[in-house]
Short mmCIF file of C-alpha atoms in Angstrom, two decimals:
data_model
loop_
_atom_site.label_atom_id
_atom_site.label_comp_id
_atom_site.label_asym_id
_atom_site.label_seq_id
_atom_site.Cartn_x
_atom_site.Cartn_y
_atom_site.Cartn_z
CA UNK A 575 48.23 90.41 67.36
CA UNK A 576 46.71 86.77 68.26
CA UNK A 577 44.37 88.35 70.48
CA UNK A 578 43.00 90.70 67.88
CA UNK A 579 42.97 88.07 65.17
CA UNK A 580 40.49 86.07 67.55
CA UNK A 581 38.32 88.92 68.22
CA UNK A 582 38.30 89.29 64.46
CA UNK A 583 37.35 85.75 63.92
CA UNK A 584 34.41 85.71 66.32
CA UNK A 585 32.98 88.72 64.78
CA UNK A 586 33.03 87.15 61.39
CA UNK A 587 31.55 83.99 62.52
CA UNK A 588 28.67 85.96 64.00
CA UNK A 589 28.14 87.84 60.72
CA UNK A 590 27.99 84.57 59.02
CA UNK A 591 25.32 83.14 61.29
CA UNK A 592 23.15 86.18 60.98
CA UNK A 593 23.33 85.88 57.29
CA UNK A 594 22.32 82.54 57.13
CA UNK A 595 19.20 83.29 59.48
CA UNK A 596 18.30 86.09 57.06
CA UNK A 597 18.58 83.74 54.31
CA UNK A 598 16.43 81.15 55.93
CA UNK A 599 13.75 83.38 56.95
CA UNK A 600 13.46 84.80 53.64
CA UNK A 601 13.26 81.28 52.17
CA UNK A 602 10.48 80.43 54.56
CA UNK A 603 8.41 83.52 53.46
CA UNK A 604 8.96 82.78 49.64
CA UNK A 605 7.71 79.41 50.48
CA UNK A 606 4.64 80.79 52.02
CA UNK A 607 4.00 83.15 49.32
CA UNK A 608 4.45 80.42 46.88
CA UNK A 609 1.99 77.86 48.45
CA UNK A 610 -0.58 80.69 48.97
CA UNK A 611 -0.44 81.56 45.52
CA UNK A 612 -0.49 77.77 44.49
CA UNK A 613 -3.73 77.52 46.43
CA UNK A 614 -5.31 80.34 45.06
CA UNK A 615 -4.45 79.85 41.14
CA UNK A 616 -4.87 75.90 40.92
CA UNK A 617 -8.67 75.74 41.36
CA UNK A 618 -8.72 72.20 39.85
CA UNK A 619 -6.57 71.01 42.94
CA UNK A 620 -8.97 72.74 45.34
CA UNK A 621 -11.92 71.30 43.54
CA UNK A 622 -10.66 67.71 44.13
CA UNK A 623 -8.81 68.39 47.30
CA UNK A 624 -11.00 65.50 49.05
CA UNK A 625 -9.81 62.56 46.85
CA UNK A 626 -6.12 63.48 47.08
CA UNK A 627 -4.16 61.37 49.52
CA UNK A 628 -3.56 62.76 53.13
CA UNK A 629 -6.54 65.10 52.71
CA UNK A 630 -8.89 66.25 55.71
CA UNK A 631 -11.80 64.74 54.13
CA UNK A 632 -10.13 61.56 53.51
CA UNK A 633 -9.27 61.45 57.31
CA UNK A 634 -13.07 62.37 58.13
CA UNK A 635 -14.54 59.70 56.04
CA UNK A 636 -15.73 56.39 57.93
CA UNK A 637 -13.78 53.25 57.52
CA UNK A 638 -14.37 49.59 57.80
CA UNK A 639 -13.42 48.14 61.17
CA UNK A 640 -11.79 45.26 59.31
CA UNK A 641 -11.12 43.66 56.18
CA UNK A 642 -13.39 40.40 57.14
CA UNK A 643 -16.34 43.03 57.81
CA UNK A 644 -15.66 44.59 54.18
CA UNK A 645 -15.77 41.35 52.53
CA UNK A 646 -18.92 40.27 54.31
CA UNK A 647 -20.64 43.33 53.23
CA UNK A 648 -19.71 42.80 49.63
CA UNK A 649 -20.55 38.92 49.88
CA UNK A 650 -24.18 39.96 51.53
CA UNK A 651 -24.78 42.43 48.94
CA UNK A 652 -24.00 40.03 46.02
CA UNK A 653 -25.46 36.87 47.58
CA UNK A 654 -28.71 37.24 47.66
CA UNK A 655 -32.31 35.81 47.14
CA UNK A 656 -31.50 35.21 43.23
CA UNK A 657 -29.05 32.78 44.33
CA UNK A 658 -31.84 30.65 46.09
CA UNK A 659 -34.71 31.03 43.63
CA UNK A 660 -33.15 32.34 40.49
CA UNK A 661 -30.00 30.58 39.70
CA UNK A 662 -31.66 26.92 40.34
CA UNK A 663 -34.68 27.75 37.84
CA UNK A 664 -31.99 29.02 35.24
CA UNK A 665 -30.05 25.88 35.60
CA UNK A 666 -33.10 23.64 35.12
CA UNK A 667 -34.41 25.75 32.08
CA UNK A 668 -31.13 26.05 30.43
CA UNK A 669 -29.54 22.65 30.05
CA UNK A 670 -28.94 21.37 33.71
CA UNK A 671 -25.09 21.35 34.55
CA UNK A 672 -24.32 22.45 31.05
CA UNK A 673 -25.60 25.84 32.20
CA UNK A 674 -22.53 26.51 34.71
CA UNK A 675 -20.22 26.39 31.67
CA UNK A 676 -21.71 29.56 29.82
CA UNK A 677 -22.04 31.32 33.40
CA UNK A 678 -18.45 30.63 34.43
CA UNK A 679 -17.02 31.73 31.34
CA UNK A 680 -19.05 34.96 31.48
CA UNK A 681 -18.17 35.41 34.83
CA UNK A 682 -14.33 35.37 34.15
CA UNK A 683 -14.80 37.46 30.82
CA UNK A 684 -17.33 39.99 31.87
CA UNK A 685 -18.29 39.75 35.87
CA UNK A 686 -14.82 39.76 37.65
CA UNK A 687 -13.20 42.51 35.39
CA UNK A 688 -16.41 44.86 35.70
CA UNK A 689 -16.68 43.76 39.29
CA UNK A 690 -12.87 44.72 39.95
CA UNK A 691 -13.43 48.19 38.05
CA UNK A 692 -16.27 49.21 40.56
CA UNK A 693 -14.00 48.38 43.56
CA UNK A 694 -11.14 49.97 42.08
CA UNK A 695 -12.87 53.26 41.24
CA UNK A 696 -14.85 53.63 44.43
CA UNK A 697 -11.72 52.85 46.45
CA UNK A 698 -9.46 55.34 44.56
CA UNK A 699 -11.95 58.34 44.31
CA UNK A 700 -13.69 57.46 47.75
CA UNK A 701 -17.01 58.77 46.47
CA UNK A 702 -20.51 57.05 46.06
CA UNK A 703 -21.72 56.58 42.32
CA UNK A 704 -22.77 60.21 41.76
CA UNK A 705 -19.56 61.62 42.99
CA UNK A 706 -17.43 58.96 40.78
CA UNK A 707 -19.05 59.75 37.69
CA UNK A 708 -18.79 63.67 38.06
CA UNK A 709 -15.09 63.00 39.08
CA UNK A 710 -14.48 60.98 35.63
CA UNK A 711 -16.55 63.63 33.70
CA UNK A 712 -19.01 66.19 34.60
CA UNK A 713 -21.32 65.07 31.60
CA UNK A 714 -21.45 61.66 32.90
CA UNK A 715 -22.87 62.43 36.39
CA UNK A 716 -26.23 61.44 35.03
CA UNK A 717 -25.17 57.84 35.37
CA UNK A 718 -24.44 58.04 38.94
CA UNK A 719 -28.12 59.64 39.36
CA UNK A 720 -29.39 56.77 37.47
CA UNK A 721 -28.10 54.24 39.72
CA UNK A 722 -29.56 55.86 42.58
CA UNK A 723 -33.03 55.73 41.06
CA UNK A 724 -32.48 51.76 39.99
CA UNK A 725 -31.36 51.40 43.45
CA UNK A 726 -34.40 53.01 44.84
CA UNK A 727 -36.98 51.10 42.62
CA UNK A 728 -34.96 47.84 43.45
CA UNK A 729 -35.43 48.59 47.23
CA UNK A 730 -39.19 49.02 46.99
CA UNK A 731 -40.12 45.56 45.75
CA UNK A 732 -36.92 43.55 47.57
CA UNK A 733 -38.37 44.89 50.98
CA UNK A 734 -41.69 43.66 50.15
CA UNK A 735 -40.28 40.07 49.85
CA UNK A 736 -38.62 40.41 53.26
CA UNK A 737 -41.93 41.20 54.67
CA UNK A 738 -43.39 38.25 52.91
CA UNK A 739 -40.51 36.04 54.53
CA UNK A 740 -41.19 37.66 57.96
CA UNK A 741 -44.66 36.82 57.79
CA UNK A 742 -44.06 32.95 57.14
CA UNK A 743 -41.29 33.31 59.49
CA UNK A 744 -43.92 34.44 62.17
CA UNK A 745 -46.57 31.66 61.20
CA UNK A 746 -43.73 28.66 61.32
CA UNK A 747 -43.74 28.44 65.13
CA UNK A 748 -47.09 26.22 65.00
CA UNK A 749 -47.57 22.30 64.63
CA UNK A 750 -48.90 21.46 62.09
CA UNK A 751 -47.84 24.17 59.94
CA UNK A 752 -50.89 26.72 58.93
CA UNK A 753 -50.19 25.65 55.26
CA UNK A 754 -50.03 21.91 55.88
CA UNK A 755 -53.66 20.92 55.38
CA UNK A 756 -56.56 22.43 53.42
CA UNK A 757 -58.92 24.54 55.58
CA UNK A 758 -62.27 22.84 56.25
CA UNK A 759 -65.60 25.08 55.75
CA UNK A 760 -68.65 24.47 57.91
CA UNK A 761 -72.17 24.81 57.22
CA UNK A 762 -75.46 24.06 58.53
CA UNK A 763 -75.37 20.38 57.57
CA UNK A 764 -71.80 19.16 57.26
CA UNK A 765 -67.93 19.98 57.14
CA UNK A 766 -65.99 19.75 53.91
CA UNK A 767 -62.69 20.98 52.43
CA UNK A 768 -62.40 24.13 51.07
CA UNK A 769 -63.13 23.59 47.29
CA UNK A 770 -60.49 26.14 45.84
CA UNK A 771 -58.09 24.57 48.01
CA UNK A 772 -58.81 20.84 47.07
CA UNK A 773 -58.21 21.81 43.21
CA UNK A 774 -54.80 23.21 43.70
CA UNK A 775 -52.84 22.48 47.21
CA UNK A 776 -52.68 23.70 50.68
CA UNK A 777 -49.69 25.76 50.20
CA UNK A 778 -50.95 27.23 47.08
CA UNK A 779 -54.22 28.16 48.76
CA UNK A 780 -52.41 29.65 51.72
CA UNK A 781 -50.10 31.83 49.71
CA UNK A 782 -52.77 33.53 47.47
CA UNK A 783 -55.69 33.44 49.96
CA UNK A 784 -54.21 33.55 53.41
CA UNK A 785 -50.77 35.53 52.76
CA UNK A 786 -51.38 37.80 50.02
CA UNK A 787 -55.34 37.56 50.37
CA UNK A 788 -55.37 38.66 46.48
CA UNK A 789 -58.64 40.17 44.94
CA UNK A 790 -60.52 38.20 41.95
CA UNK A 791 -59.33 40.82 39.33
CA UNK A 792 -57.12 44.00 38.83
CA UNK A 793 -60.18 46.21 39.07
CA UNK A 794 -60.75 45.34 42.79
CA UNK A 795 -58.47 46.56 45.14
CA UNK A 796 -59.12 44.26 47.79
CA UNK A 797 -58.58 46.87 50.70
CA UNK A 798 -55.71 47.00 53.05
CA UNK A 799 -53.95 43.53 53.96
CA UNK A 800 -53.00 44.94 57.55
CA UNK A 801 -51.04 41.62 58.35
CA UNK A 802 -48.57 42.47 55.15
CA UNK A 803 -48.51 45.85 56.03
CA UNK A 804 -47.20 45.39 59.38
CA UNK A 805 -44.58 42.78 58.03
CA UNK A 806 -43.51 45.45 55.44
CA UNK A 807 -43.24 48.37 58.19
CA UNK A 808 -41.34 45.95 60.55
CA UNK A 809 -38.75 45.12 57.26
CA UNK A 810 -38.43 48.85 56.62
CA UNK A 811 -37.68 49.27 60.57
CA UNK A 812 -35.00 46.70 60.55
CA UNK A 813 -33.33 48.05 57.74
CA UNK A 814 -33.37 51.60 59.04
CA UNK A 815 -31.92 50.67 62.22
CA UNK A 816 -29.25 48.45 60.74
CA UNK A 817 -28.32 51.58 58.31
CA UNK A 818 -28.88 54.63 60.58
CA UNK A 819 -25.12 55.12 61.28
CA UNK A 820 -23.96 53.81 57.94
CA UNK A 821 -21.35 51.23 57.64
CA UNK A 822 -20.68 51.77 61.54
CA UNK A 823 -23.94 49.96 62.14
CA UNK A 824 -24.70 47.82 59.22
CA UNK A 825 -21.04 46.41 59.39
CA UNK A 826 -21.56 44.77 62.54
CA UNK A 827 -24.98 43.22 61.57
CA UNK A 828 -23.03 41.67 58.52
CA UNK A 829 -21.40 39.24 60.55
CA UNK A 830 -24.84 37.33 61.16
CA UNK A 831 -26.71 38.31 58.04
CA UNK A 832 -23.91 37.18 55.78
CA UNK A 833 -23.12 34.06 57.43
CA UNK A 834 -26.20 32.60 58.80
CA UNK A 835 -27.55 31.83 55.46
CA UNK A 836 -24.35 29.35 54.79
CA UNK A 837 -25.25 27.67 58.06
CA UNK A 838 -28.79 27.28 56.99
CA UNK A 839 -27.88 26.05 53.66
CA UNK A 840 -25.45 23.42 54.72
CA UNK A 841 -27.89 22.09 57.47
CA UNK A 842 -30.60 21.72 54.60
CA UNK A 843 -27.96 20.17 52.08
CA UNK A 844 -27.34 17.49 55.08
CA UNK A 845 -30.88 16.98 55.85
CA UNK A 846 -31.78 16.98 52.06
CA UNK A 847 -29.45 14.31 50.97
CA UNK A 848 -30.68 12.11 53.89
CA UNK A 849 -34.41 12.44 52.22
CA UNK A 850 -35.85 9.91 49.99
CA UNK A 851 -35.65 10.64 46.28
CA UNK A 852 -33.10 13.54 46.76
CA UNK A 853 -30.33 12.08 44.62
CA UNK A 854 -32.95 11.80 41.85
CA UNK A 855 -33.48 15.69 42.04
CA UNK A 856 -29.69 16.37 42.06
CA UNK A 857 -28.94 13.79 39.18
CA UNK A 858 -31.66 15.62 37.26
CA UNK A 859 -30.17 19.00 37.96
CA UNK A 860 -26.64 18.12 36.71
CA UNK A 861 -27.31 15.84 34.02
CA UNK A 862 -25.93 18.14 31.09
CA UNK A 863 -28.14 18.97 27.93
CA UNK A 864 -25.14 20.06 25.80
CA UNK A 865 -27.25 20.86 22.67
CA UNK A 866 -28.94 23.81 24.42
CA UNK A 867 -25.51 25.54 25.08
CA UNK A 868 -25.73 26.42 21.30
CA UNK A 869 -29.04 28.50 21.80
CA UNK A 870 -28.12 32.27 22.07
CA UNK A 871 -30.68 32.76 25.00
CA UNK A 872 -28.86 30.66 27.25
CA UNK A 873 -25.62 32.91 26.89
CA UNK A 874 -27.80 36.01 27.36
CA UNK A 875 -29.50 34.81 30.55
CA UNK A 876 -26.32 33.67 31.85
CA UNK A 877 -24.84 37.30 31.39
CA UNK A 878 -27.90 38.73 33.02
CA UNK A 879 -27.57 36.48 35.94
CA UNK A 880 -23.81 37.48 36.22
CA UNK A 881 -24.71 41.29 36.37
CA UNK A 882 -27.44 40.89 38.67
CA UNK A 883 -25.67 38.39 41.05
CA UNK A 884 -22.74 40.55 41.52
CA UNK A 885 -24.78 43.85 41.88
CA UNK A 886 -22.88 45.44 38.73
CA UNK A 887 -24.15 49.06 37.95
CA UNK A 888 -26.20 49.41 41.16
CA UNK A 889 -23.91 51.42 42.82
CA UNK A 890 -23.72 49.39 46.17
CA UNK A 891 -20.33 48.03 45.16
CA UNK A 892 -18.96 51.48 44.51
CA UNK A 893 -20.44 52.75 47.64
CA UNK A 894 -19.03 49.91 49.87
CA UNK A 895 -15.47 50.22 48.53
CA UNK A 896 -15.45 53.95 48.79
CA UNK A 897 -14.75 53.31 52.58
CA UNK A 898 -11.57 51.31 51.91
CA UNK A 899 -8.08 52.81 52.05
CA UNK A 900 -6.42 53.63 48.79
CA UNK A 901 -3.89 50.69 49.27
CA UNK A 902 -6.22 47.71 49.73
CA UNK A 903 -5.80 45.03 47.43
CA UNK A 904 -9.14 45.13 45.46
CA UNK A 905 -7.94 42.80 42.79
CA UNK A 906 -8.13 39.86 45.60
CA UNK A 907 -11.47 41.10 46.69
CA UNK A 908 -13.02 41.17 43.21
CA UNK A 909 -11.82 37.30 42.47
CA UNK A 910 -12.76 36.36 46.08
CA UNK A 911 -16.46 37.68 46.07
CA UNK A 912 -16.96 36.46 42.62
CA UNK A 913 -16.09 32.89 43.35
CA UNK A 914 -17.91 32.92 46.80
CA UNK A 915 -20.86 33.99 44.86
CA UNK A 916 -20.68 31.59 42.32
CA UNK A 917 -20.14 28.64 45.00
CA UNK A 918 -22.96 29.69 47.12
CA UNK A 919 -25.35 29.64 43.81
CA UNK A 920 -24.05 25.96 43.31
CA UNK A 921 -24.83 25.23 46.88
CA UNK A 922 -28.22 26.73 46.92
CA UNK A 923 -28.86 24.84 43.66
CA UNK A 924 -27.91 21.25 45.45
CA UNK A 925 -30.15 22.26 48.27
CA UNK A 926 -33.29 22.99 46.10
CA UNK A 927 -33.01 20.14 43.84
CA UNK A 928 -32.44 17.82 46.78
CA UNK A 929 -35.63 19.04 48.29
CA UNK A 930 -37.58 19.18 45.04
CA UNK A 931 -36.35 15.48 44.61
CA UNK A 932 -37.86 14.63 47.73
CA UNK A 933 -41.12 16.43 47.10
CA UNK A 934 -41.41 14.82 43.41
CA UNK A 935 -40.84 11.30 45.16
CA UNK A 936 -43.71 11.99 47.43
CA UNK A 937 -46.03 13.12 44.45
CA UNK A 938 -44.97 10.34 42.41
CA UNK A 939 -45.90 7.71 45.23
CA UNK A 940 -49.13 9.40 45.62
CA UNK A 941 -49.61 9.21 41.86
CA UNK A 942 -48.61 5.48 41.83
CA UNK A 943 -51.14 4.66 44.60
CA UNK A 944 -54.04 6.59 42.79
CA UNK A 945 -53.52 5.06 39.46
CA UNK A 946 -53.20 1.48 40.86
CA UNK A 947 -56.44 1.98 42.55
CA UNK A 948 -57.80 2.97 38.95
CA UNK A 949 -56.31 -0.54 37.61
CA UNK A 950 -58.00 -2.66 40.34
CA UNK A 951 -61.36 -1.11 39.58
CA UNK A 952 -60.85 -1.54 35.69
CA UNK A 953 -59.96 -5.31 36.44
CA UNK A 954 -63.12 -5.74 38.73
CA UNK A 955 -65.45 -4.38 36.03
CA UNK A 956 -63.80 -6.31 33.27
CA UNK A 957 -62.48 -3.47 31.22
CA UNK A 958 -58.70 -4.94 31.73
CA UNK A 959 -57.85 -8.70 31.90
CA UNK A 960 -56.13 -10.11 34.70
CA UNK A 961 -53.73 -11.92 32.28
CA UNK A 962 -52.04 -8.92 31.19
CA UNK A 963 -50.74 -8.12 34.75
CA UNK A 964 -47.58 -10.03 35.73
CA UNK A 965 -47.74 -12.64 38.32
CA UNK A 966 -45.31 -10.86 40.66
CA UNK A 967 -47.16 -7.60 40.80
CA UNK A 968 -48.75 -6.90 44.25
CA UNK A 969 -51.03 -3.65 44.09
CA UNK A 970 -51.10 -3.47 47.85
CA UNK A 971 -47.39 -2.66 47.95
CA UNK A 972 -46.51 -1.61 44.28
CA UNK A 973 -43.29 0.12 43.60
CA UNK A 974 -42.82 3.14 41.06
CA UNK A 975 -41.11 0.42 38.70
CA UNK A 976 -43.68 -2.23 38.97
CA UNK A 977 -46.69 0.39 38.11
CA UNK A 978 -44.30 1.65 35.18
CA UNK A 979 -44.09 -2.06 34.17
CA UNK A 980 -47.96 -2.46 34.18
CA UNK A 981 -48.57 0.72 32.58
CA UNK A 982 -46.56 0.13 29.70
CA UNK A 983 -48.00 -3.21 29.12
CA UNK A 984 -51.75 -1.87 29.20
CA UNK A 985 -50.57 0.82 26.83
CA UNK A 986 -49.42 -1.66 24.33
CA UNK A 987 -52.42 -3.89 24.48
CA UNK A 988 -55.22 -1.37 24.92
CA UNK A 989 -53.63 1.20 22.38
CA UNK A 990 -56.79 2.29 20.74
CA UNK A 991 -58.82 2.72 23.87
CA UNK A 992 -56.01 3.57 26.41
CA UNK A 993 -57.00 7.44 26.63
CA UNK A 994 -60.20 6.48 27.87
CA UNK A 995 -59.04 4.66 30.72
CA UNK A 996 -57.72 7.72 32.57
CA UNK A 997 -54.29 6.34 33.65
CA UNK A 998 -51.47 8.66 34.15
CA UNK A 999 -47.66 7.94 33.81
CA UNK A 1000 -45.95 8.51 37.08
CA UNK A 1001 -42.42 9.74 36.44
CA UNK A 1002 -40.48 11.57 38.85
CA UNK A 1003 -38.93 13.37 35.88
CA UNK A 1004 -42.09 14.75 34.67
CA UNK A 1005 -42.56 16.54 38.04
CA UNK A 1006 -38.88 17.62 38.21
CA UNK A 1007 -39.12 19.21 34.97
CA UNK A 1008 -41.79 21.80 36.04
CA UNK A 1009 -39.70 24.80 36.15
CA UNK A 1010 -40.20 26.61 39.28
CA UNK A 1011 -38.62 30.14 40.29
CA UNK A 1012 -39.11 32.96 42.36
CA UNK A 1013 -42.18 33.22 44.97
CA UNK A 1014 -43.36 29.94 43.20
CA UNK A 1015 -40.35 28.14 44.66
CA UNK A 1016 -40.07 29.78 48.34
CA UNK A 1017 -43.48 30.12 49.23
CA UNK A 1018 -45.13 27.39 47.50
CA UNK A 1019 -42.82 24.31 46.33
CA UNK A 1020 -40.25 24.57 49.02
CA UNK A 1021 -42.93 25.08 51.77
CA UNK A 1022 -44.89 22.13 50.57
CA UNK A 1023 -41.82 19.89 50.63
CA UNK A 1024 -41.00 21.27 54.19
CA UNK A 1025 -44.47 19.99 55.60
CA UNK A 1026 -43.28 16.27 54.87
CA UNK A 1027 -40.06 17.04 56.98
CA UNK A 1028 -39.89 15.67 60.39
CA UNK A 1029 -39.84 18.52 62.99
CA UNK A 1030 -41.25 20.85 59.86
CA UNK A 1031 -41.66 23.95 62.00
CA UNK A 1032 -38.06 23.90 62.84
CA UNK A 1033 -37.04 23.95 59.41
CA UNK A 1034 -39.58 26.48 58.20
CA UNK A 1035 -38.33 28.81 60.88
CA UNK A 1036 -34.61 28.34 59.53
CA UNK A 1037 -35.59 28.63 55.98
CA UNK A 1038 -37.63 32.00 56.18
CA UNK A 1039 -35.12 33.38 58.83
CA UNK A 1040 -32.44 32.44 56.17
CA UNK A 1041 -34.42 34.43 53.46
CA UNK A 1042 -34.91 37.37 55.69
CA UNK A 1043 -31.12 37.65 56.08
CA UNK A 1044 -30.34 37.06 52.31
CA UNK A 1045 -32.39 39.96 51.71
CA UNK A 1046 -31.28 42.34 54.50
CA UNK A 1047 -27.94 41.67 53.20
CA UNK A 1048 -28.82 42.67 49.72
CA UNK A 1049 -30.94 45.61 51.05
CA UNK A 1050 -27.99 47.00 52.90
CA UNK A 1051 -25.83 47.23 49.73
CA UNK A 1052 -28.80 48.97 47.93
CA UNK A 1053 -29.69 51.46 50.31
CA UNK A 1054 -26.10 52.38 50.76
CA UNK A 1055 -26.11 52.77 47.12
CA UNK A 1056 -28.80 55.52 47.48
CA UNK A 1057 -27.34 57.00 50.76
CA UNK A 1058 -23.72 57.30 50.18
CA UNK A 1059 -23.78 59.33 47.02
CA UNK A 1060 -26.54 61.76 48.05
CA UNK A 1061 -24.50 62.23 51.23
CA UNK A 1062 -21.29 62.89 49.45
CA UNK A 1063 -22.99 65.14 46.75
CA UNK A 1064 -25.38 67.21 48.93
CA UNK A 1065 -23.59 67.02 52.50
CA UNK A 1066 -26.84 66.14 54.03
CA UNK A 1067 -26.83 64.41 57.42
CA UNK A 1068 -26.76 60.55 57.26
CA UNK A 1069 -29.23 59.87 60.01
CA UNK A 1070 -31.79 62.11 58.75
CA UNK A 1071 -31.44 60.85 54.99
CA UNK A 1072 -31.73 57.34 56.34
#
């Protein structure tokens, strides 16, 4: 009996094991059938499979090699030429240091939230601007295409500026600099200074006649400027080579193109602060004119600069962030990049007005010397009495303060006939109040100031190399704003499209 019971028990155990196996196999087959039915029925999940976590498409998408590379890419895109030549001009035009208040308020209220929104949407959906807007709603897809068109137009003119900078960079390896003096014209009898250059300045003449070689009117084409054509071609080749493999190639270049401008700005700031008159420029810059803050146009221009500085709406921010992992802290990135952009603008403003203060001081000294010579001539011919001039004034080494004292005395005594004397009030403030922006600042005012620097070719090379790098950083983001959405949408090869 015990033996039989053991045999029966073993047979029962075998039957239970076989039953469990049958149940498990049935469950697996039903699961497979359910999964297949789920894939065939749920079209929406199939449509968005590439934006779901753990999908094959997400694994295939390129990614940044490091967080630092990504931050430098966003900084390079947002920090551009506008920080150097647009922001200082807006400060000067809109109340000096007072302009920083509306700019900072609008940066906190509008700039950072919208910048964070673009970072978040690109990082979550992992598409370019076209794919992001199509994912939100197919009816909004046109916004993504509009961003690509805007990036295309911006890239066309932005690369021209890089071409100009490359031309000046190539011409800076000369001593003296080619825009230091007006050119001489020779004829059969004698040599004389170019009249057009003498009326303006050497840097202005070089910019319009040598660099741009502009025609006299819009109706004349002027022919092909082959020097600028070669520089523009070189600029496009540089951008293409850097972008040919997407972020895998451009990301490595970001280490230099994003960091080098800060090295140059710091060098220029230290050099600028050691120049005579630099503190006058900085003082003029940051002396607040609070009454201007009440004007609506100041706030409008501050908002425009916030949008343009951070690259909002262009698609470059979305494109860069789409190569991030989904768990990246984009809130921290938004605050960090925005404040780096702001402090870069302030640093560039300090540099620009330190140098412009030095330039204004030189122009003011020339003005004092020329007008002092006029006063001496007026004293000799008897138009002015020697009794009007204070005894301590020495015209051979007159200072700006002494000249202004003499000028005020003559203006009060000769009030009726003062206008006919042809004397000018030589004030540094008058020169600093001349608002300069864009190409006028970079290629005329700043280049003229650098001609007075010791070792001017070195500083010219550094300055225009900085402009090239600032331009390239912004160009990478702009071109990425075109390439990424088109590659994601139409599945074309990135190398061919680039």
